[in-house]
Short mmCIF file of C-alpha atoms in Angstrom, two decimals:
data_model
loop_
_atom_site.label_atom_id
_atom_site.label_comp_id
_atom_site.label_asym_id
_atom_site.label_seq_id
_atom_site.Cartn_x
_atom_site.Cartn_y
_atom_site.Cartn_z
CA MET A 12 -0.01 -0.01 0.00
CA VAL A 13 2.97 2.37 0.62
CA SER A 14 5.99 2.69 -1.67
CA PHE A 15 8.14 4.70 0.75
CA ASP A 16 9.22 4.71 4.36
CA ASN A 17 8.23 7.77 6.37
CA ALA A 18 11.18 7.12 8.71
CA ASP A 19 13.64 7.77 5.88
CA ARG A 20 15.27 11.16 5.78
CA GLY A 21 13.57 12.06 2.52
CA THR A 22 14.30 14.94 0.18
CA ALA A 23 15.19 18.19 1.88
CA GLU A 24 12.93 21.18 1.36
CA ALA A 25 15.93 23.26 0.29
CA GLU A 26 16.55 20.85 -2.57
CA TRP A 27 13.00 21.28 -3.79
CA MET A 28 13.18 25.08 -3.55
CA LEU A 29 16.45 25.24 -5.50
CA SER A 30 14.82 23.72 -8.56
CA ASP A 31 14.51 26.18 -11.42
CA ARG A 32 11.28 24.51 -12.48
CA TRP A 33 9.28 26.59 -10.00
CA ALA A 34 9.75 29.65 -12.17
CA ARG A 35 7.74 27.98 -14.91
CA ILE A 36 4.85 26.86 -12.67
CA PRO A 37 1.69 28.96 -13.21
CA THR A 38 -0.16 30.58 -10.33
CA LEU A 39 -3.64 29.35 -9.49
CA ASP A 40 -5.85 32.45 -9.45
CA VAL A 41 -9.17 31.73 -7.79
CA SER A 42 -11.11 34.59 -9.43
CA ARG A 43 -9.72 33.78 -12.87
CA ASP A 44 -9.18 30.02 -12.89
CA LEU A 45 -12.13 29.06 -10.70
CA ALA A 46 -14.70 31.56 -11.88
CA GLY A 47 -18.22 30.36 -11.10
CA ILE A 48 -17.07 28.09 -8.26
CA ASP A 49 -18.70 28.70 -4.88
CA ARG A 50 -18.31 25.31 -3.22
CA LEU A 51 -15.28 23.30 -2.06
CA VAL A 52 -15.27 19.57 -1.32
CA VAL A 53 -12.03 18.37 0.26
CA VAL A 54 -11.31 14.66 0.29
CA SER A 55 -8.76 13.33 2.80
CA ALA A 56 -7.61 9.74 2.81
CA HIS A 57 -6.44 10.19 6.41
CA PRO A 58 -6.84 12.82 9.13
CA ASP A 59 -4.24 15.57 8.53
CA ASP A 60 -4.14 15.25 4.71
CA GLU A 61 -6.50 18.21 4.52
CA SER A 62 -4.29 20.35 6.77
CA LEU A 63 -1.02 19.46 5.10
CA GLY A 64 -2.13 19.72 1.49
CA VAL A 65 -4.99 22.17 1.24
CA ALA A 66 -5.45 24.17 4.46
CA GLY A 67 -4.68 27.51 2.79
CA LEU A 68 -7.31 26.93 0.12
CA ILE A 69 -9.84 25.91 2.73
CA ALA A 70 -9.21 29.16 4.57
CA ARG A 71 -9.56 31.18 1.36
CA ALA A 72 -12.80 29.43 0.44
CA ALA A 73 -14.24 30.07 3.87
CA ALA A 74 -13.34 33.74 3.71
CA SER A 75 -14.98 33.93 0.27
CA GLY A 76 -18.27 32.52 1.57
CA TRP A 77 -18.05 29.20 -0.26
CA ARG A 78 -19.92 26.14 1.00
CA LEU A 79 -17.41 23.73 2.42
CA ASP A 80 -17.39 19.98 3.00
CA VAL A 81 -14.39 18.00 4.32
CA VAL A 82 -14.66 14.24 3.86
CA VAL A 83 -12.22 12.10 5.84
CA ALA A 84 -12.23 8.59 4.46
CA THR A 85 -10.34 6.74 7.22
CA ASP A 86 -9.61 7.51 10.87
CA GLY A 87 -5.90 6.94 10.44
CA GLU A 88 -5.92 4.28 13.15
CA ALA A 89 -2.98 2.43 11.51
CA SER A 90 -0.50 5.30 11.84
CA HIS A 91 1.18 3.63 14.88
CA PRO A 92 0.75 -0.12 14.31
CA LEU A 93 3.35 -1.02 16.97
CA SER A 94 2.23 1.38 19.67
CA PRO A 95 2.32 -0.24 23.11
CA THR A 96 0.34 2.59 24.72
CA VAL A 97 -2.52 3.57 22.40
CA ALA A 98 -5.05 1.13 20.92
CA PRO A 99 -6.14 1.69 17.30
CA ASP A 100 -9.71 2.57 18.34
CA ASP A 101 -8.49 5.15 20.83
CA LEU A 102 -6.12 6.61 18.25
CA ALA A 103 -8.96 6.85 15.76
CA LEU A 104 -11.04 8.93 18.21
CA ARG A 105 -8.06 11.13 18.94
CA ARG A 106 -7.40 11.75 15.30
CA ARG A 107 -11.05 12.67 14.66
CA ASP A 108 -10.84 15.26 17.42
CA GLU A 109 -7.73 16.66 15.82
CA VAL A 110 -9.46 17.08 12.47
CA VAL A 111 -12.34 18.95 14.12
CA ILE A 112 -9.88 21.36 15.79
CA ALA A 113 -7.86 21.78 12.58
CA VAL A 114 -10.86 22.49 10.34
CA ALA A 115 -12.30 24.91 12.91
CA ALA A 116 -9.05 26.93 12.66
CA LEU A 117 -9.58 27.18 8.91
CA ALA A 118 -13.30 27.28 8.30
CA PRO A 119 -15.53 27.17 11.41
CA THR A 120 -18.73 26.56 9.39
CA ALA A 121 -17.35 23.74 7.25
CA GLY A 122 -19.11 20.39 7.38
CA VAL A 123 -16.86 17.49 8.33
CA SER A 124 -17.77 13.86 7.50
CA PHE A 125 -15.93 10.88 9.01
CA LEU A 126 -16.53 7.72 7.01
CA GLY A 127 -14.49 5.47 9.30
CA LEU A 128 -13.25 3.22 6.51
CA PRO A 129 -10.27 0.99 7.28
CA ASP A 130 -6.88 2.73 7.28
CA ALA A 131 -4.46 1.14 4.78
CA ASP A 132 -7.31 -0.79 3.12
CA LEU A 133 -9.33 1.94 1.41
CA ARG A 134 -9.24 0.06 -1.94
CA ALA A 135 -11.52 -2.62 -0.55
CA HIS A 136 -14.07 0.04 0.46
CA ALA A 137 -13.82 2.36 -2.52
CA ASP A 138 -17.53 1.97 -3.26
CA ASP A 139 -18.39 3.44 0.16
CA LEU A 140 -16.31 6.51 -0.56
CA ARG A 141 -17.82 6.82 -4.02
CA ASP A 142 -21.36 6.58 -2.64
CA HIS A 143 -20.72 9.29 -0.05
CA LEU A 144 -19.13 11.70 -2.51
CA SER A 145 -21.91 11.13 -5.04
CA ALA A 146 -24.51 11.85 -2.37
CA LEU A 147 -22.99 15.27 -1.74
CA GLY A 148 -24.45 16.39 -5.06
CA THR A 149 -21.41 18.10 -6.56
CA GLY A 150 -21.75 19.94 -9.85
CA PRO A 151 -20.13 22.54 -12.11
CA ASP A 152 -20.13 25.04 -9.23
CA THR A 153 -17.94 22.72 -7.13
CA LEU A 154 -14.20 22.35 -6.78
CA VAL A 155 -13.23 18.86 -5.61
CA VAL A 156 -9.69 18.48 -4.21
CA ALA A 157 -8.27 15.09 -3.25
CA PRO A 158 -4.88 13.46 -2.67
CA TRP A 159 -2.76 13.14 -5.75
CA ARG A 160 -3.11 9.68 -7.28
CA GLY A 161 0.60 9.31 -7.78
CA ASP A 162 1.47 10.14 -4.15
CA GLY A 163 2.94 6.70 -3.44
CA HIS A 164 0.31 5.70 -0.85
CA GLY A 165 -2.40 3.22 -1.81
CA ASP A 166 -5.10 5.03 0.18
CA HIS A 167 -4.18 8.32 -1.51
CA ARG A 168 -4.41 6.69 -4.93
CA VAL A 169 -7.86 5.30 -4.17
CA ALA A 170 -9.16 8.55 -2.69
CA GLY A 171 -7.90 10.54 -5.69
CA THR A 172 -9.21 8.03 -8.21
CA ILE A 173 -12.70 7.91 -6.71
CA ALA A 174 -12.86 11.69 -6.31
CA ALA A 175 -11.84 12.17 -9.93
CA ALA A 176 -14.51 9.68 -11.10
CA VAL A 177 -17.26 11.40 -9.15
CA ALA A 178 -16.13 14.85 -10.38
CA ALA A 179 -16.10 13.68 -13.99
CA VAL A 180 -19.69 12.39 -13.72
CA SER A 181 -21.03 15.52 -11.99
CA GLY A 182 -19.06 18.07 -14.02
CA ALA A 183 -17.20 19.37 -10.96
CA VAL A 184 -13.72 20.88 -11.31
CA MET A 185 -11.02 18.55 -9.99
CA LEU A 186 -7.57 19.24 -8.51
CA GLU A 187 -5.23 16.94 -6.62
CA TYR A 188 -2.71 17.72 -3.90
CA PRO A 189 0.56 15.87 -3.20
CA VAL A 190 1.57 15.05 0.37
CA TRP A 191 4.18 12.30 0.42
CA MET A 192 5.66 13.15 -3.00
CA TRP A 193 7.76 15.85 -1.33
CA HIS A 194 9.27 13.12 0.85
CA TRP A 195 10.09 10.26 -1.55
CA ALA A 196 10.59 12.08 -4.84
CA GLU A 197 13.33 14.48 -5.96
CA PRO A 198 12.88 17.50 -8.22
CA ASP A 199 14.18 15.59 -11.25
CA SER A 200 12.23 12.39 -10.55
CA PRO A 201 10.22 11.42 -13.67
CA GLU A 202 7.16 10.83 -11.49
CA VAL A 203 6.87 14.50 -10.51
CA PRO A 204 4.07 15.96 -12.70
CA TRP A 205 5.71 19.37 -13.19
CA ALA A 206 3.74 20.06 -16.38
CA ARG A 207 0.47 19.82 -14.43
CA LEU A 208 1.43 21.71 -11.27
CA SER A 209 0.16 25.10 -10.20
CA ARG A 210 1.00 27.31 -7.21
CA PHE A 211 -1.64 28.73 -4.89
CA GLU A 212 -0.10 31.72 -3.11
CA LEU A 213 -1.15 32.12 0.53
CA THR A 214 -1.75 35.35 2.45
CA GLU A 215 -0.08 35.71 5.83
CA ALA A 216 -3.46 35.07 7.54
CA GLU A 217 -3.92 31.87 5.51
CA SER A 218 -0.40 30.72 6.40
CA ARG A 219 -1.11 31.30 10.13
CA ALA A 220 -4.32 29.35 9.88
CA LYS A 221 -2.49 26.51 8.13
CA ARG A 222 0.16 26.39 10.84
CA ALA A 223 -2.58 26.16 13.47
CA ALA A 224 -4.33 23.39 11.59
CA ILE A 225 -1.17 21.32 11.25
CA ALA A 226 -0.34 21.91 14.90
CA ALA A 227 -3.68 20.39 15.85
CA HIS A 228 -2.57 16.96 14.60
CA GLU A 229 -0.37 16.32 17.61
CA SER A 230 -0.65 12.53 17.38
CA GLN A 231 1.26 12.65 14.14
CA HIS A 232 4.06 15.17 14.70
CA THR A 233 4.60 14.49 18.42
CA PRO A 234 5.55 11.10 19.93
CA LEU A 235 2.64 9.34 21.67
CA SER A 236 5.09 8.40 24.42
CA GLU A 237 8.76 7.66 24.82
CA ALA A 238 8.17 3.96 24.17
CA PRO A 239 9.37 2.31 20.93
CA GLY A 240 6.51 2.28 18.45
CA ASP A 241 5.17 5.64 19.57
CA GLU A 242 7.52 7.77 17.52
CA ALA A 243 6.19 10.78 15.59
CA VAL A 244 5.03 9.91 12.05
CA LEU A 245 5.63 13.40 10.63
CA SER A 246 9.19 14.56 11.19
CA ALA A 247 10.18 18.20 11.51
CA ASP A 248 12.03 17.97 8.21
CA PHE A 249 8.95 16.58 6.47
CA LEU A 250 6.75 19.36 7.86
CA THR A 251 8.98 22.06 6.33
CA HIS A 252 7.43 21.12 2.95
CA PHE A 253 4.16 22.51 4.24
CA ALA A 254 5.53 25.72 5.73
CA ARG A 255 5.82 27.23 2.25
CA SER A 256 4.10 30.47 1.35
CA PHE A 257 2.12 28.54 -1.29
CA GLU A 258 0.28 25.25 -1.81
CA THR A 259 0.72 23.05 -4.83
CA PHE A 260 -2.00 21.42 -6.89
CA VAL A 261 -1.95 18.87 -9.70
CA ALA A 262 -4.33 19.23 -12.60
CA PRO A 263 -5.84 15.96 -13.91
CA PRO A 264 -4.06 14.53 -16.93
CA GLN A 265 -5.60 15.54 -20.23
CA SER A 266 -4.15 12.68 -22.28
CA GLU A 267 -1.16 11.12 -20.63
CA SER A 268 -0.30 7.46 -20.76
CA LEU A 269 -0.37 5.63 -17.46
CA GLY A 270 3.19 4.63 -16.68
CA ALA A 271 4.92 1.96 -14.67
CA HIS A 272 4.42 3.80 -11.39
CA PHE A 273 0.63 3.62 -11.75
CA PHE A 274 0.71 -0.16 -12.23
CA ASP A 275 3.39 -0.80 -9.61
CA THR A 276 1.19 1.06 -7.10
CA PHE A 277 -1.97 -0.68 -8.29
CA TYR A 278 -0.49 -4.14 -7.80
CA GLN A 279 0.75 -3.36 -4.28
CA GLY A 280 -2.62 -4.12 -2.74
CA SER A 281 -3.43 -7.32 -4.62
CA ASP A 282 -1.76 -9.99 -6.73
CA ASP A 283 -4.82 -10.06 -9.00
CA PRO A 284 -6.55 -6.66 -8.74
CA TRP A 285 -8.71 -7.24 -11.84
CA GLY A 286 -9.88 -10.68 -10.78
CA PHE A 287 -8.47 -12.53 -13.80
CA GLU A 288 -8.33 -15.75 -11.80
CA THR A 289 -11.65 -15.45 -9.97
CA ARG A 290 -14.25 -13.65 -12.11
CA TRP A 291 -16.36 -15.68 -14.50
CA TYR A 292 -16.67 -12.52 -16.60
CA GLU A 293 -12.91 -12.70 -17.24
CA SER A 294 -12.95 -16.46 -17.85
CA ARG A 295 -15.73 -16.12 -20.42
CA LYS A 296 -13.96 -13.26 -22.17
CA ARG A 297 -10.78 -15.36 -22.44
CA ASP A 298 -12.76 -18.20 -23.95
CA LEU A 299 -14.16 -15.86 -26.59
CA THR A 300 -10.74 -14.36 -27.24
CA VAL A 301 -9.06 -17.70 -27.82
CA ALA A 302 -12.03 -18.95 -29.86
CA SER A 303 -11.72 -15.92 -32.16
CA LEU A 304 -8.26 -16.92 -33.35
CA PRO A 305 -8.71 -17.63 -37.08
CA ARG A 306 -5.94 -20.22 -37.34
CA ARG A 307 -5.25 -23.32 -35.33
CA TYR A 308 -1.56 -22.57 -34.83
CA PHE A 309 0.76 -19.56 -34.98
CA ARG A 310 4.50 -19.58 -35.47
CA SER A 311 5.48 -16.60 -33.31
CA ALA A 312 3.15 -14.54 -31.14
CA LEU A 313 3.37 -11.39 -29.04
CA GLU A 314 1.04 -10.57 -26.14
CA ILE A 315 1.14 -6.89 -25.04
CA GLY A 316 0.10 -6.37 -21.40
CA CYS A 317 0.13 -9.98 -20.20
CA SER A 318 -0.35 -9.13 -16.48
CA ILE A 319 -0.25 -12.32 -14.39
CA GLY A 320 -0.29 -14.59 -17.42
CA VAL A 321 -3.77 -16.07 -17.30
CA LEU A 322 -4.51 -15.41 -20.97
CA THR A 323 -0.88 -16.20 -21.78
CA GLU A 324 -1.40 -19.69 -20.48
CA ARG A 325 -4.28 -20.22 -22.88
CA LEU A 326 -2.34 -18.88 -25.84
CA THR A 327 0.57 -21.27 -25.40
CA ALA A 328 -1.51 -24.13 -26.80
CA ARG A 329 -1.91 -22.26 -30.07
CA CYS A 330 1.59 -20.79 -30.49
CA GLU A 331 4.93 -22.36 -31.27
CA ARG A 332 6.68 -19.37 -29.61
CA LEU A 333 5.17 -16.61 -27.52
CA VAL A 334 6.68 -13.40 -26.12
CA ALA A 335 4.58 -11.85 -23.35
CA VAL A 336 5.36 -8.34 -22.11
CA ASP A 337 4.08 -6.10 -19.34
CA ILE A 338 5.11 -2.74 -17.89
CA ALA A 339 4.95 -3.87 -14.24
CA GLU A 340 7.41 -6.23 -12.59
CA LYS A 341 5.16 -7.79 -9.96
CA PRO A 342 2.58 -9.34 -12.32
CA LEU A 343 5.38 -10.51 -14.62
CA GLN A 344 6.88 -12.44 -11.70
CA ARG A 345 3.53 -14.19 -11.15
CA ALA A 346 3.20 -14.91 -14.87
CA THR A 347 6.71 -16.36 -14.97
CA GLU A 348 5.94 -18.60 -12.03
CA ARG A 349 2.64 -19.67 -13.58
CA LEU A 350 4.39 -20.81 -16.79
CA ARG A 351 7.75 -21.84 -15.38
CA ASP A 352 7.48 -25.27 -17.08
CA GLU A 353 6.47 -23.87 -20.47
CA PRO A 354 9.65 -23.46 -22.61
CA SER A 355 7.84 -21.81 -25.53
CA VAL A 356 7.10 -18.61 -23.55
CA ARG A 357 9.47 -15.70 -22.89
CA PHE A 358 8.50 -12.82 -20.61
CA GLU A 359 9.91 -9.30 -20.89
CA LEU A 360 9.50 -6.13 -18.79
CA THR A 361 8.64 -3.67 -21.54
CA ASP A 362 6.85 -0.34 -21.95
CA ALA A 363 5.10 -0.77 -25.27
CA THR A 364 4.88 3.04 -25.73
CA HIS A 365 8.68 3.02 -26.04
CA SER A 366 9.45 -0.24 -27.85
CA LEU A 367 8.30 -3.76 -28.66
CA PRO A 368 10.29 -7.01 -28.85
CA THR A 369 11.86 -7.70 -32.21
CA GLY A 370 9.50 -9.53 -34.57
CA PRO A 371 8.20 -10.56 -36.91
CA PHE A 372 5.06 -11.98 -35.33
CA ASP A 373 2.13 -13.69 -37.03
CA LEU A 374 -0.09 -13.12 -33.99
CA ILE A 375 -0.22 -10.01 -31.79
CA VAL A 376 -2.68 -9.88 -28.91
CA LEU A 377 -3.72 -6.51 -27.50
CA SER A 378 -6.08 -7.26 -24.60
CA GLU A 379 -7.31 -4.65 -22.08
CA VAL A 380 -4.31 -2.34 -22.48
CA GLY A 381 -4.80 0.19 -25.24
CA TYR A 382 -6.92 2.60 -23.19
CA TYR A 383 -4.00 3.18 -20.81
CA TRP A 384 -2.22 5.15 -23.56
CA SER A 385 -2.56 8.71 -24.78
CA ASP A 386 -3.68 9.26 -28.37
CA ASP A 387 -0.10 9.85 -29.49
CA ASP A 388 1.27 6.82 -27.69
CA LEU A 389 -1.58 4.63 -29.01
CA ASP A 390 -0.72 5.71 -32.56
CA GLY A 391 2.94 4.88 -31.89
CA VAL A 392 2.16 1.44 -30.51
CA LEU A 393 -0.15 0.60 -33.43
CA ALA A 394 2.60 1.69 -35.86
CA ARG A 395 5.02 -0.68 -34.11
CA ILE A 396 2.47 -3.49 -34.26
CA ASP A 397 1.96 -2.80 -37.98
CA ALA A 398 5.70 -2.95 -38.57
CA ALA A 399 6.16 -6.18 -36.55
CA LEU A 400 3.22 -8.05 -38.07
CA THR A 401 3.88 -10.58 -40.87
CA PRO A 402 2.01 -10.35 -44.19
CA ASP A 403 -0.22 -13.20 -43.02
CA GLY A 404 -0.39 -11.87 -39.44
CA VAL A 405 -3.36 -11.52 -37.13
CA VAL A 406 -4.08 -8.87 -34.50
CA VAL A 407 -6.61 -9.76 -31.80
CA ALA A 408 -7.84 -6.81 -29.69
CA CYS A 409 -10.25 -6.91 -26.78
CA HIS A 410 -11.18 -3.94 -24.55
CA TRP A 411 -13.62 -2.85 -21.83
CA ARG A 412 -16.15 -0.35 -23.20
CA HIS A 413 -17.34 1.43 -20.04
CA PRO A 414 -15.67 4.83 -19.34
CA VAL A 415 -12.98 4.96 -16.63
CA SER A 416 -12.14 8.56 -15.76
CA THR A 417 -8.55 7.75 -14.73
CA TYR A 418 -7.75 6.20 -18.12
CA PRO A 419 -6.61 8.55 -20.90
CA GLY A 420 -8.45 6.54 -23.54
CA SER A 421 -11.43 4.24 -24.01
CA GLY A 422 -11.93 0.78 -25.50
CA ASP A 423 -14.06 2.10 -28.33
CA ALA A 424 -11.42 4.70 -29.23
CA VAL A 425 -8.72 2.01 -29.32
CA HIS A 426 -10.73 -0.06 -31.78
CA ALA A 427 -11.61 2.99 -33.86
CA ALA A 428 -7.83 3.68 -34.18
CA LEU A 429 -7.23 0.07 -35.22
CA ARG A 430 -9.97 0.26 -37.82
CA ALA A 431 -8.52 3.49 -39.19
CA ARG A 432 -5.12 1.98 -40.02
CA PRO A 433 -4.88 1.02 -43.72
CA GLY A 434 -2.67 -1.96 -42.89
CA PHE A 435 -5.49 -3.66 -40.96
CA ALA A 436 -8.83 -5.08 -42.07
CA VAL A 437 -11.55 -6.38 -39.80
CA LEU A 438 -11.99 -10.12 -40.04
CA ALA A 439 -14.32 -10.57 -37.10
CA SER A 440 -16.11 -8.34 -34.60
CA HIS A 441 -17.90 -9.20 -31.38
CA LEU A 442 -19.63 -6.32 -29.60
CA GLU A 443 -21.25 -6.35 -26.16
CA GLU A 444 -22.26 -3.61 -23.79
CA ASP A 445 -19.21 -4.39 -21.68
CA PHE A 446 -16.44 -5.11 -24.16
CA VAL A 447 -15.47 -5.23 -27.83
CA LEU A 448 -13.45 -8.09 -29.33
CA GLU A 449 -12.12 -7.77 -32.87
CA VAL A 450 -9.78 -9.66 -35.14
CA PHE A 451 -7.70 -7.74 -37.71
CA VAL A 452 -5.71 -9.12 -40.63
CA ARG A 453 -3.89 -7.71 -43.61
CA PRO A 454 -6.35 -6.59 -46.30
CA PRO A 455 -8.25 -7.96 -47.97
CA ALA A 456 -9.86 -9.89 -45.14
CA ARG A 457 -10.75 -13.45 -46.17
CA SER A 458 -12.97 -15.46 -43.88
CA VAL A 459 -11.89 -18.71 -42.27
CA ALA A 460 -14.30 -20.67 -44.47
CA THR A 461 -13.02 -18.92 -47.59
CA ARG A 462 -9.40 -19.67 -46.78
CA ALA A 463 -10.34 -23.30 -46.07
CA GLY A 464 -12.00 -23.59 -49.50
CA LEU A 465 -15.46 -24.12 -48.15
CA VAL A 466 -16.96 -21.18 -50.07
#
């Protein structure tokens, strides 16, 4: 659930401030950039997220007369798992009290909701968070702010993902705020979304209110006791990141491919987060995918986005050689273990938006992966597929059709792009409400019966 250690020293605030990138970061102007907004909904994965990441904006919204709701998903009861002095239930109550004090210092009339969902296991209760946010009735007059999805903490990813999905449906404006990124990342880290950052400059009164709000969370920045296991979670060095004269927000991606960090984080909470091994929906879809192959055997195949290798295992019976690639290391390890006794399969850690294994291939399988790519990256991958495909080659593509706000693309858009390429012709198409499955060959497309001489 967490890809960093809060006990590490982390990146010094001075190092962040020395970066010349700040000069190119635009300022978030409320009257200009948020014209028409008169409501703020703040989503916190844990008590204190709201004070660290967005306290200044809360104070500004309150002074401007906006309606305010602060939604705290978990009680943060897992912040001290080895504490010998404070039980998790008691710590949860204490942290709720701290939120009430902190928010009162920023916006005395704000509504505060405590959902009490399990700390460090928010993914399993994402629907509860979604239902609550949806019930708030956000709309185009609302700014929703939530933890940045790339923050390195599983609960932050879930909170940001759900908030973004609800905002997309209701038409609300969405911004995200980093918390732990300042600790584990460095200014030149590729994960830092500099191109989507903006600075929100604080007045002195807002800075004072923010300091008071952070101070209210004593359970996190002060040891619970002198006993081992009761150490402060938030170090003095870490808190310097939030003593700035500005707050930082991340705009949602417009069309940016999801990279390795997204999938590495996603697989932290589960070995099979999509239920490939357990859902009959997935089993049926695999049956249809394999049944759609227009030849009995293929000489050399490529599977892009193999995940834990469940479909890969089915493909081996139809392929003399198979190369299966994925962008994330953890699922590849499971796929390798699954097929450790199958010599015809080779696994590679590969980002398809950068390169593909050397072909040629007479079968390329693109299953549930194309919507993770931006339009430009999708075009690039399809061009590589076209170049790697043999003259008698087959491309099988299968994708989920329902919209997912965190994905830059959609299944229908992926298949529209495949259909638009002159090097591909549709041999077969299976369309359901949930997914689309299509088989592409080099033009002209000749049916299986035609090639077999039956017609």
